[in-house]
Structures are given as C-alpha cells and as structure tokens.
JSON list of C-alpha atoms in Angstrom, two decimals:
[
{"chain": "A", "resi": 211, "resn": "MET", "atom": "CA", "xyz": [-111.54, -215.65, -157.66]},
{"chain": "A", "resi": 212, "resn": "VAL", "atom": "CA", "xyz": [-107.97, -215.26, -157.82]},
{"chain": "A", "resi": 213, "resn": "PHE", "atom": "CA", "xyz": [-107.44, -216.55, -154.30]},
{"chain": "A", "resi": 214, "resn": "THR", "atom": "CA", "xyz": [-109.06, -220.13, -154.89]},
{"chain": "A", "resi": 215, "resn": "GLU", "atom": "CA", "xyz": [-106.23, -220.07, -158.56]},
{"chain": "A", "resi": 216, "resn": "ASN", "atom": "CA", "xyz": [-103.42, -219.48, -156.73]},
{"chain": "A", "resi": 217, "resn": "LEU", "atom": "CA", "xyz": [-104.36, -221.95, -153.88]},
{"chain": "A", "resi": 218, "resn": "LYS", "atom": "CA", "xyz": [-105.77, -224.68, -156.86]},
{"chain": "A", "resi": 219, "resn": "PHE", "atom": "CA", "xyz": [-101.57, -223.91, -158.60]},
{"chain": "A", "resi": 220, "resn": "LYS", "atom": "CA", "xyz": [-99.62, -224.08, -155.08]},
{"chain": "A", "resi": 221, "resn": "ILE", "atom": "CA", "xyz": [-101.43, -227.49, -154.15]},
{"chain": "A", "resi": 222, "resn": "ARG", "atom": "CA", "xyz": [-100.30, -228.98, -157.56]},
{"chain": "A", "resi": 223, "resn": "SER", "atom": "CA", "xyz": [-96.98, -228.52, -156.88]},
{"chain": "A", "resi": 224, "resn": "MET", "atom": "CA", "xyz": [-96.38, -230.16, -153.63]},
{"chain": "A", "resi": 225, "resn": "LYS", "atom": "CA", "xyz": [-96.75, -233.50, -152.39]},
{"chain": "A", "resi": 226, "resn": "SER", "atom": "CA", "xyz": [-99.57, -234.83, -150.85]},
{"chain": "A", "resi": 227, "resn": "GLU", "atom": "CA", "xyz": [-99.28, -234.81, -147.60]},
{"chain": "A", "resi": 228, "resn": "ASP", "atom": "CA", "xyz": [-97.93, -230.92, -147.58]},
{"chain": "A", "resi": 229, "resn": "ALA", "atom": "CA", "xyz": [-101.31, -229.83, -149.72]},
{"chain": "A", "resi": 230, "resn": "LEU", "atom": "CA", "xyz": [-103.76, -231.85, -147.27]},
{"chain": "A", "resi": 231, "resn": "LEU", "atom": "CA", "xyz": [-101.68, -229.75, -144.58]},
{"chain": "A", "resi": 232, "resn": "LEU", "atom": "CA", "xyz": [-102.17, -226.72, -146.31]},
{"chain": "A", "resi": 233, "resn": "LEU", "atom": "CA", "xyz": [-105.95, -227.27, -146.80]},
{"chain": "A", "resi": 234, "resn": "PHE", "atom": "CA", "xyz": [-106.44, -227.95, -143.42]},
{"chain": "A", "resi": 235, "resn": "ASP", "atom": "CA", "xyz": [-104.77, -224.82, -142.45]},
{"chain": "A", "resi": 236, "resn": "LYS", "atom": "CA", "xyz": [-106.83, -222.47, -144.79]},
{"chain": "A", "resi": 237, "resn": "LEU", "atom": "CA", "xyz": [-110.08, -224.54, -143.66]},
{"chain": "A", "resi": 238, "resn": "GLN", "atom": "CA", "xyz": [-109.12, -223.89, -140.42]},
{"chain": "A", "resi": 239, "resn": "GLU", "atom": "CA", "xyz": [-108.49, -220.12, -141.54]},
{"chain": "A", "resi": 240, "resn": "PHE", "atom": "CA", "xyz": [-111.64, -219.75, -142.68]},
{"chain": "A", "resi": 241, "resn": "GLU", "atom": "CA", "xyz": [-113.44, -221.18, -139.83]},
{"chain": "A", "resi": 242, "resn": "GLU", "atom": "CA", "xyz": [-112.06, -218.56, -137.68]},
{"chain": "A", "resi": 243, "resn": "GLY", "atom": "CA", "xyz": [-112.68, -215.93, -140.07]},
{"chain": "A", "resi": 244, "resn": "LEU", "atom": "CA", "xyz": [-108.91, -214.92, -140.81]},
{"chain": "A", "resi": 245, "resn": "LEU", "atom": "CA", "xyz": [-110.18, -214.79, -144.61]},
{"chain": "A", "resi": 246, "resn": "LEU", "atom": "CA", "xyz": [-113.15, -213.42, -144.98]},
{"chain": "A", "resi": 247, "resn": "ASN", "atom": "CA", "xyz": [-111.72, -210.94, -146.21]},
{"chain": "A", "resi": 248, "resn": "LYS", "atom": "CA", "xyz": [-110.21, -211.84, -148.93]},
{"chain": "A", "resi": 249, "resn": "LEU", "atom": "CA", "xyz": [-113.13, -213.55, -150.21]},
{"chain": "A", "resi": 250, "resn": "PHE", "atom": "CA", "xyz": [-115.62, -210.77, -149.38]},
{"chain": "A", "resi": 251, "resn": "PRO", "atom": "CA", "xyz": [-113.65, -207.90, -149.22]},
{"chain": "A", "resi": 252, "resn": "ASN", "atom": "CA", "xyz": [-116.45, -205.04, -148.26]},
{"chain": "A", "resi": 253, "resn": "GLN", "atom": "CA", "xyz": [-118.60, -206.45, -146.14]},
{"chain": "A", "resi": 254, "resn": "ASN", "atom": "CA", "xyz": [-119.62, -203.26, -143.86]},
{"chain": "A", "resi": 255, "resn": "VAL", "atom": "CA", "xyz": [-122.46, -202.23, -142.21]},
{"chain": "A", "resi": 256, "resn": "LEU", "atom": "CA", "xyz": [-124.48, -200.12, -144.27]},
{"chain": "A", "resi": 257, "resn": "THR", "atom": "CA", "xyz": [-126.96, -197.71, -141.95]},
{"chain": "A", "resi": 258, "resn": "LYS", "atom": "CA", "xyz": [-127.97, -194.95, -144.22]},
{"chain": "A", "resi": 259, "resn": "GLY", "atom": "CA", "xyz": [-127.14, -193.70, -147.59]},
{"chain": "A", "resi": 260, "resn": "TYR", "atom": "CA", "xyz": [-127.73, -194.81, -151.37]},
{"chain": "A", "resi": 261, "resn": "LEU", "atom": "CA", "xyz": [-127.81, -198.43, -152.75]},
{"chain": "A", "resi": 262, "resn": "GLU", "atom": "CA", "xyz": [-125.86, -199.43, -156.16]},
{"chain": "A", "resi": 263, "resn": "ILE", "atom": "CA", "xyz": [-128.40, -200.15, -158.57]},
{"chain": "A", "resi": 264, "resn": "GLY", "atom": "CA", "xyz": [-128.01, -204.48, -159.60]},
{"chain": "A", "resi": 265, "resn": "LYS", "atom": "CA", "xyz": [-126.22, -204.97, -156.35]},
{"chain": "A", "resi": 266, "resn": "CYS", "atom": "CA", "xyz": [-127.56, -207.94, -153.48]},
{"chain": "A", "resi": 267, "resn": "TYR", "atom": "CA", "xyz": [-127.67, -206.93, -150.54]},
{"chain": "A", "resi": 268, "resn": "ARG", "atom": "CA", "xyz": [-129.00, -208.97, -147.06]},
{"chain": "A", "resi": 269, "resn": "ILE", "atom": "CA", "xyz": [-130.93, -207.16, -144.27]},
{"chain": "A", "resi": 270, "resn": "ILE", "atom": "CA", "xyz": [-129.33, -208.07, -140.97]},
{"chain": "A", "resi": 271, "resn": "LYS", "atom": "CA", "xyz": [-130.99, -205.25, -138.19]},
{"chain": "A", "resi": 272, "resn": "TYR", "atom": "CA", "xyz": [-134.34, -204.16, -139.34]},
{"chain": "A", "resi": 273, "resn": "VAL", "atom": "CA", "xyz": [-135.87, -201.00, -137.34]},
{"chain": "A", "resi": 274, "resn": "LYS", "atom": "CA", "xyz": [-139.41, -200.47, -137.99]},
{"chain": "A", "resi": 275, "resn": "GLY", "atom": "CA", "xyz": [-140.50, -197.78, -139.79]},
{"chain": "A", "resi": 276, "resn": "ASP", "atom": "CA", "xyz": [-137.56, -198.27, -142.51]},
{"chain": "A", "resi": 277, "resn": "ASP", "atom": "CA", "xyz": [-138.78, -200.04, -146.14]},
{"chain": "A", "resi": 278, "resn": "PHE", "atom": "CA", "xyz": [-136.57, -201.56, -148.39]},
{"chain": "A", "resi": 279, "resn": "THR", "atom": "CA", "xyz": [-139.81, -203.00, -150.22]},
{"chain": "A", "resi": 280, "resn": "TYR", "atom": "CA", "xyz": [-139.10, -199.72, -152.35]},
{"chain": "A", "resi": 281, "resn": "VAL", "atom": "CA", "xyz": [-135.98, -200.80, -153.63]},
{"chain": "A", "resi": 282, "resn": "GLY", "atom": "CA", "xyz": [-136.78, -204.37, -154.21]},
{"chain": "A", "resi": 283, "resn": "ALA", "atom": "CA", "xyz": [-136.81, -206.46, -151.10]},
{"chain": "A", "resi": 284, "resn": "PRO", "atom": "CA", "xyz": [-139.67, -208.76, -150.89]},
{"chain": "A", "resi": 285, "resn": "GLU", "atom": "CA", "xyz": [-140.50, -208.10, -147.87]},
{"chain": "A", "resi": 286, "resn": "ASN", "atom": "CA", "xyz": [-138.90, -206.06, -144.80]},
{"chain": "A", "resi": 287, "resn": "LYS", "atom": "CA", "xyz": [-137.27, -208.36, -141.82]},
{"chain": "A", "resi": 288, "resn": "ILE", "atom": "CA", "xyz": [-133.91, -209.60, -141.11]},
{"chain": "A", "resi": 289, "resn": "ASP", "atom": "CA", "xyz": [-132.00, -212.01, -143.64]},
{"chain": "A", "resi": 290, "resn": "ILE", "atom": "CA", "xyz": [-134.30, -211.08, -146.45]},
{"chain": "A", "resi": 291, "resn": "GLU", "atom": "CA", "xyz": [-131.89, -210.55, -149.66]},
{"chain": "A", "resi": 292, "resn": "PHE", "atom": "CA", "xyz": [-132.66, -208.40, -152.52]},
{"chain": "A", "resi": 293, "resn": "VAL", "atom": "CA", "xyz": [-131.30, -206.82, -155.84]},
{"chain": "A", "resi": 294, "resn": "ALA", "atom": "CA", "xyz": [-131.25, -203.23, -155.40]},
{"chain": "A", "resi": 295, "resn": "LYS", "atom": "CA", "xyz": [-134.06, -202.38, -158.17]},
{"chain": "A", "resi": 296, "resn": "ARG", "atom": "CA", "xyz": [-133.51, -198.41, -156.94]},
{"chain": "A", "resi": 297, "resn": "ALA", "atom": "CA", "xyz": [-130.97, -196.90, -154.88]},
{"chain": "A", "resi": 298, "resn": "THR", "atom": "CA", "xyz": [-133.20, -195.06, -152.37]},
{"chain": "A", "resi": 299, "resn": "PRO", "atom": "CA", "xyz": [-135.01, -196.90, -149.86]},
{"chain": "A", "resi": 300, "resn": "PHE", "atom": "CA", "xyz": [-137.12, -195.10, -147.02]},
{"chain": "A", "resi": 301, "resn": "TRP", "atom": "CA", "xyz": [-134.21, -195.92, -144.55]},
{"chain": "A", "resi": 302, "resn": "GLU", "atom": "CA", "xyz": [-134.27, -193.47, -141.50]},
{"chain": "A", "resi": 303, "resn": "ASN", "atom": "CA", "xyz": [-134.10, -195.45, -137.97]},
{"chain": "A", "resi": 304, "resn": "ARG", "atom": "CA", "xyz": [-130.82, -197.35, -138.54]},
{"chain": "A", "resi": 305, "resn": "SER", "atom": "CA", "xyz": [-131.47, -200.37, -140.28]},
{"chain": "A", "resi": 306, "resn": "GLU", "atom": "CA", "xyz": [-128.18, -202.09, -140.91]},
{"chain": "A", "resi": 307, "resn": "LEU", "atom": "CA", "xyz": [-127.81, -204.11, -144.19]},
{"chain": "A", "resi": 308, "resn": "VAL", "atom": "CA", "xyz": [-124.39, -205.57, -145.76]},
{"chain": "A", "resi": 309, "resn": "GLN", "atom": "CA", "xyz": [-123.68, -206.32, -149.42]},
{"chain": "A", "resi": 310, "resn": "ILE", "atom": "CA", "xyz": [-123.64, -209.91, -150.66]},
{"chain": "A", "resi": 311, "resn": "GLY", "atom": "CA", "xyz": [-122.39, -211.79, -153.69]},
{"chain": "A", "resi": 312, "resn": "CYS", "atom": "CA", "xyz": [-118.82, -211.26, -155.34]},
{"chain": "A", "resi": 313, "resn": "VAL", "atom": "CA", "xyz": [-118.53, -207.26, -154.20]},
{"chain": "A", "resi": 314, "resn": "GLY", "atom": "CA", "xyz": [-114.90, -207.39, -155.88]},
{"chain": "A", "resi": 315, "resn": "GLY", "atom": "CA", "xyz": [-115.50, -208.10, -159.31]},
{"chain": "A", "resi": 316, "resn": "ASP", "atom": "CA", "xyz": [-118.50, -207.81, -162.11]},
{"chain": "A", "resi": 317, "resn": "LYS", "atom": "CA", "xyz": [-120.04, -210.80, -161.34]},
{"chain": "A", "resi": 318, "resn": "TYR", "atom": "CA", "xyz": [-122.05, -212.37, -158.63]},
{"chain": "A", "resi": 319, "resn": "HIS", "atom": "CA", "xyz": [-121.29, -215.92, -157.32]},
{"chain": "A", "resi": 320, "resn": "ASP", "atom": "CA", "xyz": [-124.22, -216.43, -154.85]},
{"chain": "A", "resi": 321, "resn": "ASN", "atom": "CA", "xyz": [-127.80, -218.05, -155.35]},
{"chain": "A", "resi": 322, "resn": "SER", "atom": "CA", "xyz": [-129.51, -215.00, -156.78]},
{"chain": "A", "resi": 323, "resn": "ASN", "atom": "CA", "xyz": [-128.78, -216.08, -160.57]},
{"chain": "A", "resi": 324, "resn": "TYR", "atom": "CA", "xyz": [-128.07, -212.49, -161.08]},
{"chain": "A", "resi": 325, "resn": "GLU", "atom": "CA", "xyz": [-125.46, -211.73, -163.46]}
]
C-alpha cells in the first residue's frame, strides 16, 4: 500500500525516538478509526443493487427473505464473508453489505486467498 510505504520511508529517515513517537501517533489514529478511509477507501453500506463479480463482501445486517447464497455466500447471516460469483442477489428487504479487502487496488489483502 502506498500509505504504508510512505510511512516506512519517513520512519527510516528519522531518529529512533521520533520514529517511535510517529508510530505511536499512527497507532492511536488507527485505533480511533481516523485512518480507515486511507486503508479502506470504500466502506459504504450497500442495501440494494448489483454486486461486482470477483469482489469480496461481508453481510453486516441480514433481513429475512434476502438471499446471498445465490451469489456466493455460504449462508445468509451476519458476518458471513464471500466472493461474489454472480452480480444479482435476491435482495429486496434491505439487508446490508460492505465490500471488504483492498477495495482500492487490483489485488485483495485479506484471508480469502482470492486474487
């Protein structure tokens, strides 16, 4: 990731005490959620529409009657992660999904082993 590489470069050029302070500040920002938009640029909640085939998704709210097994989910429940194998889920009751992985790049950096 570009952000991580820039941070590594900056740390290499600093005194060790300053580098530790910078790392501490970045860790604190991450814990507070301030870096999430840099690391995961599109975490918009999806409640309708098409999925992008080959992208990874997580069900964050499931409403009975919606069916994501048709598009690749192993089951219909909260916290299930899946790779979309089709674009059109049976999705009319406002269940919620988020796209996961490295959504800004062409490769995923998660545990799905999907490229």
